[in-house]
Short mmCIF file of C-alpha atoms and ligand atoms in Angstrom, two decimals:
data_model
loop_
_atom_site.label_atom_id
_atom_site.label_comp_id
_atom_site.label_asym_id
_atom_site.label_seq_id
_atom_site.Cartn_x
_atom_site.Cartn_y
_atom_site.Cartn_z
CA UNK A 1 41.64 -111.74 -15.83
CA UNK A 2 45.25 -112.35 -17.45
CA UNK A 3 48.07 -111.43 -15.31
CA UNK A 4 50.15 -108.54 -15.14
CA UNK A 5 53.77 -109.46 -14.40
CA UNK A 6 56.23 -106.62 -12.66
CA UNK A 7 57.89 -106.41 -16.23
CA UNK A 8 58.29 -108.26 -19.45
CA UNK A 9 61.19 -108.10 -22.01
CA UNK A 10 61.13 -106.08 -25.03
CA UNK A 11 60.16 -108.14 -27.69
CA UNK A 12 61.45 -106.75 -31.31
CA UNK A 13 59.54 -107.77 -34.35
CA UNK A 14 61.04 -111.43 -34.72
CA UNK A 15 62.08 -110.89 -38.57
CA UNK A 16 64.61 -108.00 -37.75
CA UNK A 17 65.98 -110.56 -35.13
CA UNK A 18 66.56 -113.37 -37.45
CA UNK A 19 68.03 -111.16 -40.09
CA UNK A 20 70.95 -109.90 -37.85
CA UNK A 21 71.57 -113.33 -36.70
CA UNK A 22 71.68 -114.49 -40.29
CA UNK A 23 74.74 -112.56 -40.68
CA UNK A 24 76.43 -114.01 -38.18
CA UNK A 25 75.47 -117.49 -39.50
CA UNK A 26 77.09 -116.53 -42.65
CA UNK A 27 79.89 -114.96 -41.61
CA UNK A 28 80.82 -118.39 -39.42
CA UNK A 29 81.17 -116.20 -36.43
CA UNK A 30 79.15 -116.63 -33.53
CA UNK A 31 81.24 -115.50 -30.23
CA UNK A 32 84.72 -114.07 -29.11
CA UNK A 33 83.96 -110.03 -29.74
CA UNK A 34 82.97 -110.86 -33.26
CA UNK A 35 81.70 -108.21 -35.88
CA UNK A 36 78.40 -107.91 -34.68
CA UNK A 37 79.28 -107.28 -31.07
CA UNK A 38 82.05 -104.44 -32.49
CA UNK A 39 78.92 -102.80 -33.97
CA UNK A 40 76.55 -103.00 -30.99
CA UNK A 41 79.41 -101.29 -28.90
CA UNK A 42 80.06 -98.60 -31.80
CA UNK A 43 76.35 -98.30 -31.80
CA UNK A 44 75.99 -97.87 -27.96
CA UNK A 45 78.52 -94.90 -27.80
CA UNK A 46 76.90 -93.34 -30.31
CA UNK A 47 73.29 -93.53 -28.96
CA UNK A 48 74.43 -92.92 -25.08
CA UNK A 49 77.18 -90.32 -26.17
CA UNK A 50 79.89 -91.91 -24.53
CA UNK A 51 83.81 -92.39 -25.33
CA UNK A 52 84.18 -96.12 -24.54
CA UNK A 53 81.70 -98.89 -24.61
CA UNK A 54 82.76 -102.46 -23.51
CA UNK A 55 79.92 -105.50 -24.04
CA UNK A 56 80.14 -108.32 -21.70
CA UNK A 57 78.19 -111.47 -20.66
CA UNK A 58 75.89 -109.71 -18.24
CA UNK A 59 75.93 -106.72 -15.64
CA UNK A 60 77.42 -108.75 -12.41
CA UNK A 61 80.49 -109.62 -14.28
CA UNK A 62 80.77 -105.93 -15.72
CA UNK A 63 81.08 -104.95 -11.72
CA UNK A 64 83.45 -107.79 -11.04
CA UNK A 65 86.13 -106.95 -14.40
CA UNK A 66 85.60 -103.33 -12.93
CA UNK A 67 86.64 -104.05 -9.71
CA UNK A 68 89.44 -106.13 -11.36
CA UNK A 69 90.70 -103.60 -13.44
CA UNK A 70 91.35 -100.99 -11.21
CA UNK A 71 92.58 -103.28 -8.69
CA UNK A 72 90.54 -102.88 -5.92
CA UNK A 73 91.30 -104.84 -2.61
CA UNK A 74 90.29 -104.18 1.16
CA UNK A 75 87.28 -102.22 2.09
CA UNK A 76 84.93 -100.83 -0.39
CA UNK A 77 82.07 -98.29 0.56
CA UNK A 78 78.78 -99.46 -0.63
CA UNK A 79 74.95 -99.12 -0.73
CA UNK A 80 72.65 -101.28 1.22
CA UNK A 81 69.81 -100.83 -1.20
CA UNK A 82 70.64 -102.18 -4.92
CA UNK A 83 70.26 -105.51 -6.22
CA UNK A 84 71.94 -108.37 -4.79
CA UNK A 85 74.68 -108.28 -7.55
CA UNK A 86 76.01 -105.36 -6.40
CA UNK A 87 77.25 -106.81 -2.96
CA UNK A 88 77.65 -110.19 -4.13
CA UNK A 89 80.32 -108.98 -6.77
CA UNK A 90 82.59 -107.29 -3.71
CA UNK A 91 82.44 -110.53 -1.80
CA UNK A 92 83.20 -112.65 -4.67
CA UNK A 93 86.02 -110.50 -5.63
CA UNK A 94 87.36 -110.63 -1.89
CA UNK A 95 86.58 -107.00 -1.09
CA UNK A 96 84.53 -106.04 2.19
CA UNK A 97 81.33 -104.33 1.50
CA UNK A 98 81.19 -101.60 4.05
CA UNK A 99 77.65 -99.89 4.31
CA UNK A 100 76.63 -96.76 4.39
CA UNK A 101 73.17 -95.25 4.58
CA UNK A 102 70.97 -93.80 1.58
CA UNK A 103 69.69 -90.26 0.85
CA UNK A 104 65.90 -90.60 1.72
CA UNK A 105 65.07 -88.54 -1.32
CA UNK A 106 67.05 -90.16 -4.16
CA UNK A 107 67.57 -93.28 -2.21
CA UNK A 108 71.11 -93.70 -3.21
CA UNK A 109 74.26 -93.55 -1.32
CA UNK A 110 74.30 -90.89 0.79
CA UNK A 111 77.68 -88.75 0.14
CA UNK A 112 77.43 -86.33 3.73
CA UNK A 113 77.77 -90.11 5.28
CA UNK A 114 80.58 -91.48 3.37
CA UNK A 115 83.65 -89.63 5.01
CA UNK A 116 83.19 -91.41 8.66
CA UNK A 117 83.01 -94.79 7.16
CA UNK A 118 86.49 -94.70 5.58
CA UNK A 119 89.61 -96.41 7.23
CA UNK A 120 93.13 -96.62 6.16
CA UNK A 121 91.88 -100.00 4.09
CA UNK A 122 89.07 -98.55 2.06
CA UNK A 123 90.08 -98.09 -1.72
CA UNK A 124 86.72 -97.36 -3.69
CA UNK A 125 83.18 -96.62 -3.66
CA UNK A 126 80.61 -98.92 -5.25
CA UNK A 127 77.33 -96.89 -5.76
CA UNK A 128 74.37 -97.77 -7.38
CA UNK A 129 72.38 -95.06 -9.28
CA UNK A 130 69.03 -96.87 -8.15
CA UNK A 131 66.04 -97.30 -10.32
CA UNK A 132 68.17 -95.04 -13.28
CA UNK A 133 68.10 -91.90 -10.81
CA UNK A 134 71.81 -90.58 -10.06
CA UNK A 135 73.95 -90.49 -7.28
CA UNK A 136 74.96 -87.28 -6.19
CA UNK A 137 77.91 -87.85 -8.95
CA UNK A 138 79.72 -84.37 -7.84
CA UNK A 139 79.73 -84.68 -4.00
CA UNK A 140 80.76 -88.48 -4.68
CA UNK A 141 83.30 -87.47 -6.91
CA UNK A 142 84.87 -84.72 -4.04
CA UNK A 143 85.12 -87.09 -1.35
CA UNK A 144 86.79 -89.70 -3.60
CA UNK A 145 89.33 -87.22 -4.59
CA UNK A 146 89.70 -85.86 -1.32
CA UNK A 147 90.68 -89.66 -0.25
CA UNK A 148 92.12 -91.05 -3.20
CA UNK A 149 89.54 -93.45 -3.64
CA UNK A 150 88.21 -95.23 -7.02
CA UNK A 151 84.48 -94.74 -8.10
CA UNK A 152 82.59 -97.27 -9.65
CA UNK A 153 79.16 -96.75 -10.34
CA UNK A 154 76.98 -99.69 -10.88
CA UNK A 155 74.70 -98.12 -13.51
CA UNK A 156 72.62 -101.29 -13.96
CA UNK A 157 69.43 -99.60 -14.39
CA UNK A 158 70.75 -96.29 -16.30
CA UNK A 159 70.58 -96.65 -20.19
CA UNK A 160 69.59 -93.55 -21.26
CA UNK A 161 69.71 -91.23 -18.18
CA UNK A 162 71.11 -88.03 -18.86
CA UNK A 163 72.51 -85.44 -16.35
CA UNK A 164 73.05 -81.87 -17.71
CA UNK A 165 72.35 -83.72 -21.14
CA UNK A 166 75.32 -86.33 -21.05
CA UNK A 167 75.31 -89.60 -20.48
CA UNK A 168 75.12 -90.83 -16.79
CA UNK A 169 77.67 -93.53 -17.93
CA UNK A 170 80.23 -90.65 -18.09
CA UNK A 171 80.98 -90.83 -14.12
CA UNK A 172 83.09 -92.59 -12.01
CA UNK A 173 86.36 -94.27 -13.23
CA UNK A 174 83.95 -96.95 -14.43
CA UNK A 175 80.20 -97.45 -14.91
CA UNK A 176 78.85 -100.82 -15.45
CA UNK A 177 75.57 -101.62 -17.35
CA UNK A 178 73.10 -104.72 -17.04
CA UNK A 179 71.64 -105.68 -20.49
CA UNK A 180 69.55 -108.61 -19.10
CA UNK A 181 66.29 -109.10 -21.00
CA UNK A 182 64.18 -107.17 -17.82
CA UNK A 183 66.12 -104.15 -18.51
CA UNK A 184 64.80 -101.22 -20.59
CA UNK A 185 67.59 -101.86 -23.05
CA UNK A 186 68.83 -105.60 -23.45
CA UNK A 187 70.33 -108.05 -25.18
CA UNK A 188 68.81 -111.16 -23.78
CA UNK A 189 71.68 -111.57 -21.36
CA UNK A 190 74.53 -109.02 -21.57
CA UNK A 191 76.15 -105.92 -19.55
CA UNK A 192 78.68 -103.08 -20.29
CA UNK A 193 81.44 -101.48 -19.15
CA UNK A 194 82.24 -97.54 -19.48
CA UNK A 195 85.44 -96.74 -19.18
CA UNK A 196 86.27 -93.28 -18.14
CA UNK A 197 89.84 -92.30 -17.30
CA UNK A 198 90.78 -89.06 -18.99
CA UNK A 199 93.44 -90.93 -21.23
CA UNK A 200 90.38 -92.93 -22.58
CA UNK A 201 88.65 -89.86 -23.90
CA UNK A 202 91.91 -88.65 -25.41
CA UNK A 203 93.05 -91.54 -27.46
CA UNK A 204 89.54 -93.41 -27.55
CA UNK A 205 88.89 -90.95 -30.36
CA UNK A 206 91.62 -92.10 -32.62
CA UNK A 207 91.02 -95.06 -34.48
CA UNK A 208 92.38 -98.61 -33.09
CA UNK A 209 93.94 -97.04 -30.00
CA UNK A 210 92.48 -97.80 -26.21
CA UNK A 211 94.08 -96.42 -22.91
CA UNK A 212 95.60 -98.91 -20.18
CA UNK A 213 92.54 -99.27 -18.25
CA UNK A 214 90.51 -100.43 -21.15
CA UNK A 215 93.26 -102.64 -22.25
CA UNK A 216 93.02 -103.93 -19.11
CA UNK A 217 88.97 -104.77 -19.34
CA UNK A 218 89.52 -106.45 -22.91
CA UNK A 219 92.29 -108.33 -21.37
CA UNK A 220 90.33 -109.21 -18.35
CA UNK A 221 87.19 -110.13 -20.18
CA UNK A 222 89.40 -112.55 -22.81
CA UNK A 223 90.98 -114.81 -20.20
CA UNK A 224 93.80 -112.94 -19.81
CA UNK A 225 95.02 -113.74 -23.59
CA UNK A 226 97.60 -111.03 -24.43
CA UNK A 227 98.00 -112.77 -27.93
CA UNK A 228 97.17 -116.25 -28.98
CA UNK A 229 99.47 -118.10 -27.03
CA UNK A 230 100.41 -114.86 -24.51
CA UNK A 231 98.74 -114.91 -21.10
CA UNK A 232 99.27 -112.00 -19.07
CA UNK A 233 97.83 -112.12 -15.48
CA UNK A 234 94.36 -113.94 -14.74
CA UNK A 235 91.32 -113.18 -16.53
CA UNK A 236 87.87 -114.69 -16.86
CA UNK A 237 85.70 -115.07 -19.88
CA UNK A 238 83.42 -112.30 -19.69
CA UNK A 239 82.70 -112.38 -23.67
CA UNK A 240 79.48 -112.16 -25.31
CA UNK A 241 77.91 -113.77 -28.34
CA UNK A 242 77.07 -112.49 -31.84
CA UNK A 243 73.39 -113.85 -31.20
CA UNK A 244 73.20 -111.71 -28.39
CA UNK A 245 74.96 -108.71 -29.84
CA UNK A 246 72.20 -109.20 -32.64
CA UNK A 247 69.25 -108.69 -30.48
CA UNK A 248 71.09 -105.80 -28.68
CA UNK A 249 71.51 -104.04 -32.26
CA UNK A 250 67.98 -104.63 -33.24
CA UNK A 251 67.01 -103.56 -29.79
CA UNK A 252 69.36 -100.26 -30.12
CA UNK A 253 66.67 -99.16 -32.90
CA UNK A 254 63.72 -98.88 -30.40
CA UNK A 255 65.66 -97.48 -27.52
CA UNK A 256 63.99 -94.08 -28.14
CA UNK A 257 60.43 -95.38 -28.29
CA UNK A 258 60.97 -97.78 -25.45
CA UNK A 259 61.98 -94.80 -23.13
CA UNK A 260 59.02 -92.53 -24.73
CA UNK A 261 56.61 -95.59 -23.56
CA UNK A 262 57.69 -95.67 -20.27
CA UNK A 263 57.31 -91.71 -19.87
CA UNK A 264 54.01 -92.39 -20.61
CA UNK A 265 53.14 -94.87 -18.44
CA UNK A 266 54.86 -93.05 -15.56
CA UNK A 267 52.50 -90.61 -16.48
CA UNK A 268 49.47 -92.46 -16.38
CA UNK A 269 50.46 -93.44 -12.94
CA UNK A 270 51.32 -90.39 -11.29
CA UNK A 271 48.00 -89.12 -12.25
CA UNK A 272 46.31 -91.84 -11.09
CA UNK A 273 48.07 -92.64 -7.73
CA UNK A 274 48.07 -88.96 -6.55
CA UNK A 275 45.73 -88.85 -4.02
CA UNK A 276 47.87 -91.67 -1.75
CA UNK A 277 50.31 -89.54 -1.06
CA UNK A 278 52.86 -91.91 -1.70
CA UNK A 279 56.81 -91.49 -1.82
CA UNK A 280 58.94 -91.41 -4.89
CA UNK A 281 62.57 -91.06 -5.76
CA UNK A 282 63.20 -87.43 -6.25
CA UNK A 283 64.77 -86.52 -10.01
CA UNK A 284 66.74 -83.34 -9.95
CA UNK A 285 66.10 -80.63 -12.93
CA UNK A 286 69.49 -81.58 -14.62
CA UNK A 287 68.25 -85.09 -14.93
CA UNK A 288 66.44 -86.76 -18.13
CA UNK A 289 65.39 -90.04 -16.16
CA UNK A 290 64.97 -93.24 -18.67
CA UNK A 291 61.86 -94.21 -16.27
CA UNK A 292 63.26 -97.48 -16.06
CA UNK A 293 61.02 -98.85 -12.84
CA UNK A 294 57.96 -97.37 -11.29
CA UNK A 295 59.06 -97.38 -7.54
CA UNK A 296 56.54 -96.24 -4.74
CA UNK A 297 57.16 -96.37 -1.20
CA UNK A 298 54.58 -96.92 1.14
CA UNK A 299 53.84 -95.42 5.09
CA UNK A 300 55.02 -98.87 6.30
CA UNK A 301 56.22 -102.33 5.83
CA UNK A 302 52.61 -103.31 6.72
CA UNK A 303 51.14 -101.59 4.66
CA UNK A 304 53.49 -102.47 1.41
CA UNK A 305 52.72 -106.28 2.24
CA UNK A 306 48.83 -105.59 2.53
CA UNK A 307 49.33 -103.92 -1.31
CA UNK A 308 51.29 -106.65 -2.37
CA UNK A 309 49.42 -109.47 -1.13
CA UNK A 310 46.17 -107.93 -2.26
CA UNK A 311 47.50 -107.14 -5.88
CA UNK A 312 49.04 -110.84 -5.83
CA UNK A 313 45.33 -112.39 -5.26
CA UNK A 314 44.34 -110.69 -8.45
CA UNK A 315 46.72 -111.51 -10.62
CA UNK A 316 49.08 -108.26 -10.39
CA UNK A 317 52.61 -108.69 -9.59
CA UNK A 318 54.39 -105.98 -7.77
CA UNK A 319 58.06 -106.63 -6.72
CA UNK A 320 60.22 -106.00 -3.52
CA UNK A 321 62.79 -104.16 -5.42
CA UNK A 322 64.96 -103.84 -3.26
CA UNK A 323 64.41 -106.13 -0.29
CA UNK A 324 65.98 -107.50 2.03
CA UNK A 325 68.65 -104.57 2.24
CA UNK A 326 72.21 -105.86 1.28
CA UNK A 327 74.01 -105.38 4.68
CA UNK A 328 71.38 -108.19 6.12
CA UNK A 329 72.91 -110.86 3.54
CA UNK A 330 74.26 -113.92 5.57
CA UNK A 331 77.85 -113.33 4.56
CA UNK A 332 78.22 -110.14 5.54
CA UNK A 333 80.34 -109.24 8.58
CA UNK A 334 80.14 -105.40 8.95
CA UNK A 335 76.62 -104.57 8.61
CA UNK A 336 76.64 -100.63 9.56
CA UNK A 337 73.77 -99.03 10.58
CA UNK A 338 71.58 -97.88 7.96
CA UNK A 339 67.81 -97.04 9.43
CA UNK A 340 66.70 -95.22 5.95
CA UNK A 341 67.69 -97.92 3.53
CA UNK A 342 66.03 -100.28 6.38
CA UNK A 343 62.88 -98.23 5.91
CA UNK A 344 63.07 -97.64 2.04
CA UNK A 345 63.72 -101.12 1.75
CA UNK A 346 61.46 -102.74 3.90
CA UNK A 347 58.27 -100.55 2.35
CA UNK A 348 58.68 -100.20 -1.18
CA UNK A 349 57.32 -101.95 -4.25
CA UNK A 350 57.93 -101.56 -7.88
CA UNK A 351 54.93 -101.42 -9.92
CA UNK A 352 54.32 -103.39 -13.43
CA UNK A 353 56.22 -101.77 -15.98
CA UNK A 354 56.90 -102.60 -19.65
CA UNK A 355 57.01 -101.94 -22.87
CA UNK A 356 53.47 -101.74 -24.57
CA UNK A 357 51.59 -102.07 -20.86
CA UNK A 358 48.13 -100.67 -21.65
CA UNK A 359 46.91 -97.65 -20.20
CA UNK A 360 43.54 -100.00 -18.95
CA UNK A 361 46.02 -102.27 -17.46
CA UNK A 362 47.66 -99.51 -15.61
CA UNK A 363 44.20 -98.05 -14.83
CA UNK A 364 43.59 -101.55 -13.26
CA UNK A 365 46.53 -101.80 -11.17
CA UNK A 366 46.06 -97.97 -9.95
CA UNK A 367 42.29 -98.76 -9.07
CA UNK A 368 42.95 -101.83 -7.16
CA UNK A 369 46.05 -100.45 -5.33
CA UNK A 370 44.28 -97.41 -4.04
CA UNK A 371 41.05 -99.85 -2.88
CA UNK A 372 43.42 -101.76 -0.76
CA UNK A 373 45.58 -99.17 0.53
CA UNK A 374 42.43 -97.26 1.52
CA UNK A 375 40.88 -99.98 2.86
CA UNK A 376 44.07 -100.61 4.82
CA UNK A 377 44.43 -97.23 6.18
CA UNK A 378 40.91 -96.58 7.24
N1 T4K B 401 73.25 -104.32 -10.48
C1 T4K B 401 71.87 -103.92 -10.21
C2 T4K B 401 71.38 -102.65 -9.47
C3 T4K B 401 70.85 -105.00 -11.09
O1 T4K B 401 69.66 -104.65 -10.67
C4 T4K B 401 71.17 -105.85 -11.64
C5 T4K B 401 70.10 -107.02 -12.09
C6 T4K B 401 72.69 -106.23 -11.74
C7 T4K B 401 73.49 -105.57 -11.05
C8 T4K B 401 73.06 -107.61 -12.54
O2 T4K B 401 72.67 -107.45 -13.49
P1 T4K B 401 72.89 -108.94 -14.69
O3 T4K B 401 73.96 -109.70 -14.09
O4 T4K B 401 71.36 -109.40 -14.04
O5 T4K B 401 72.82 -108.51 -16.24
C9 T4K B 401 65.91 -109.29 -12.17
C10 T4K B 401 67.28 -109.67 -13.43
O6 T4K B 401 67.29 -111.04 -13.60
C11 T4K B 401 68.54 -108.62 -12.86
O7 T4K B 401 68.82 -108.46 -13.92
C12 T4K B 401 68.16 -107.26 -12.44
N2 T4K B 401 68.87 -106.79 -11.84
C13 T4K B 401 67.06 -107.33 -11.20
C14 T4K B 401 66.64 -106.62 -11.02
O8 T4K B 401 65.43 -107.94 -11.55
P2 T4K B 401 64.41 -110.98 -11.09
O9 T4K B 401 64.96 -112.26 -9.85
O10 T4K B 401 63.50 -110.41 -10.65
O11 T4K B 401 63.99 -111.58 -12.23
P3 T4K B 401 62.54 -112.76 -12.45
O12 T4K B 401 63.34 -113.99 -13.75
O13 T4K B 401 61.98 -112.83 -11.33
O14 T4K B 401 61.67 -111.61 -13.54
C15 T4K B 401 60.85 -110.90 -13.29
C16 T4K B 401 59.92 -110.60 -14.12
O15 T4K B 401 60.05 -110.67 -15.09
C17 T4K B 401 58.87 -111.77 -13.76
O16 T4K B 401 57.54 -111.10 -13.53
C18 T4K B 401 58.83 -112.71 -15.01
C19 T4K B 401 59.28 -111.35 -15.76
N3 T4K B 401 60.16 -112.25 -17.30
C20 T4K B 401 61.25 -112.31 -17.01
C21 T4K B 401 62.19 -112.99 -17.91
C22 T4K B 401 63.71 -113.20 -17.68
C23 T4K B 401 59.53 -112.35 -18.21
O17 T4K B 401 58.16 -112.22 -18.68
N4 T4K B 401 60.19 -112.99 -19.28
C24 T4K B 401 61.70 -113.20 -19.23
O18 T4K B 401 62.15 -113.80 -19.96
O19 T4K B 401 65.71 -110.46 -11.28
#
């Protein structure tokens, strides 16, 4: 039996990729925010329906540049339930992560618990729309405005998710995306920063004009260059190459198809696994979810581990996204009290899901999962 991995990168027909790469070769321009990267940014703006998009080298640096661009320091309210990059970016930038528990329905930061964690040192909220399911953006916005806090959304999983018909990237002062090979839309390595200040929205539509915040993002991602021989403040190399952009540009053509295919797989799993009464993140009615992962929460950590290990002996690889909870990392000094995140993080598994995963394989995963889980429960 062949292995079934938790995910596989989407691979467009190679001739399409090589045609785009040839353009970079012919132009003798391979990186430094070149024409293919700018074409990708415009294509993403159009596809997602956003005012602004700055492509960078990965989703982690996207968060770090966002923190710098907004001049975030001190304490930042954040979620314990996300990929390690959310927390490590804060630590790397010298901020103190302050963990607030998650909502048991969405698995995202619980807005009703934010206020009690705010101190005079709090400057921002960094929340993840985990698995592409939106946070309660209105409630977070309200508490942020009340306390004068900036909001950054780690929207690494959110390509294509819409809320009230608009892109989820339109929320927060800045939203960040990962375009890593394992994401539903990718450029092999890559990420993007979406600036949402009202100035950006106004001037973004005037060709060649950018808002001060977007200007800051551009400066930061390019070493702090302010002209060929002028450096204004510290910067970093967060640029992406024309080769990566070429892959992104081709993959963008397939975005609708990829999301449709994931929807089909979700439906298939939902139908097959119904009898186990597992817990899933709840997707509000005003949200068109991109189905970026297939997360299921078991009754206990022991049950989840029995399933994971049992599947692995059959060559089926479910993953503990996201375990451990991030407030248990060994460089965290303020772990907070987060019983919901502890429970979900210890008993969740993401099942195999990737473009082209055949129905018979989903049936095999589900049949084996039901068998192992039923044995465990009896
Ligand atoms: N914020 C959040 C919420 C995130 O989830 C992430 C990244 C970030 C920020 C940071 O974004 P980036 O800086 O990565 O752009 C993977 C990804 O590497 C990571 O991007 C992602 N989140 C995370 C959730 O998953 P691993 O450690 O699970 O990857 P790995 O190598 O174990 O691969 C997973 C599966 O995919 C394996 O079964 C093998 C398969 N695979 C993988 C690659 C790379 C392939 O078949 N082919 C491939 O080329 O982290």
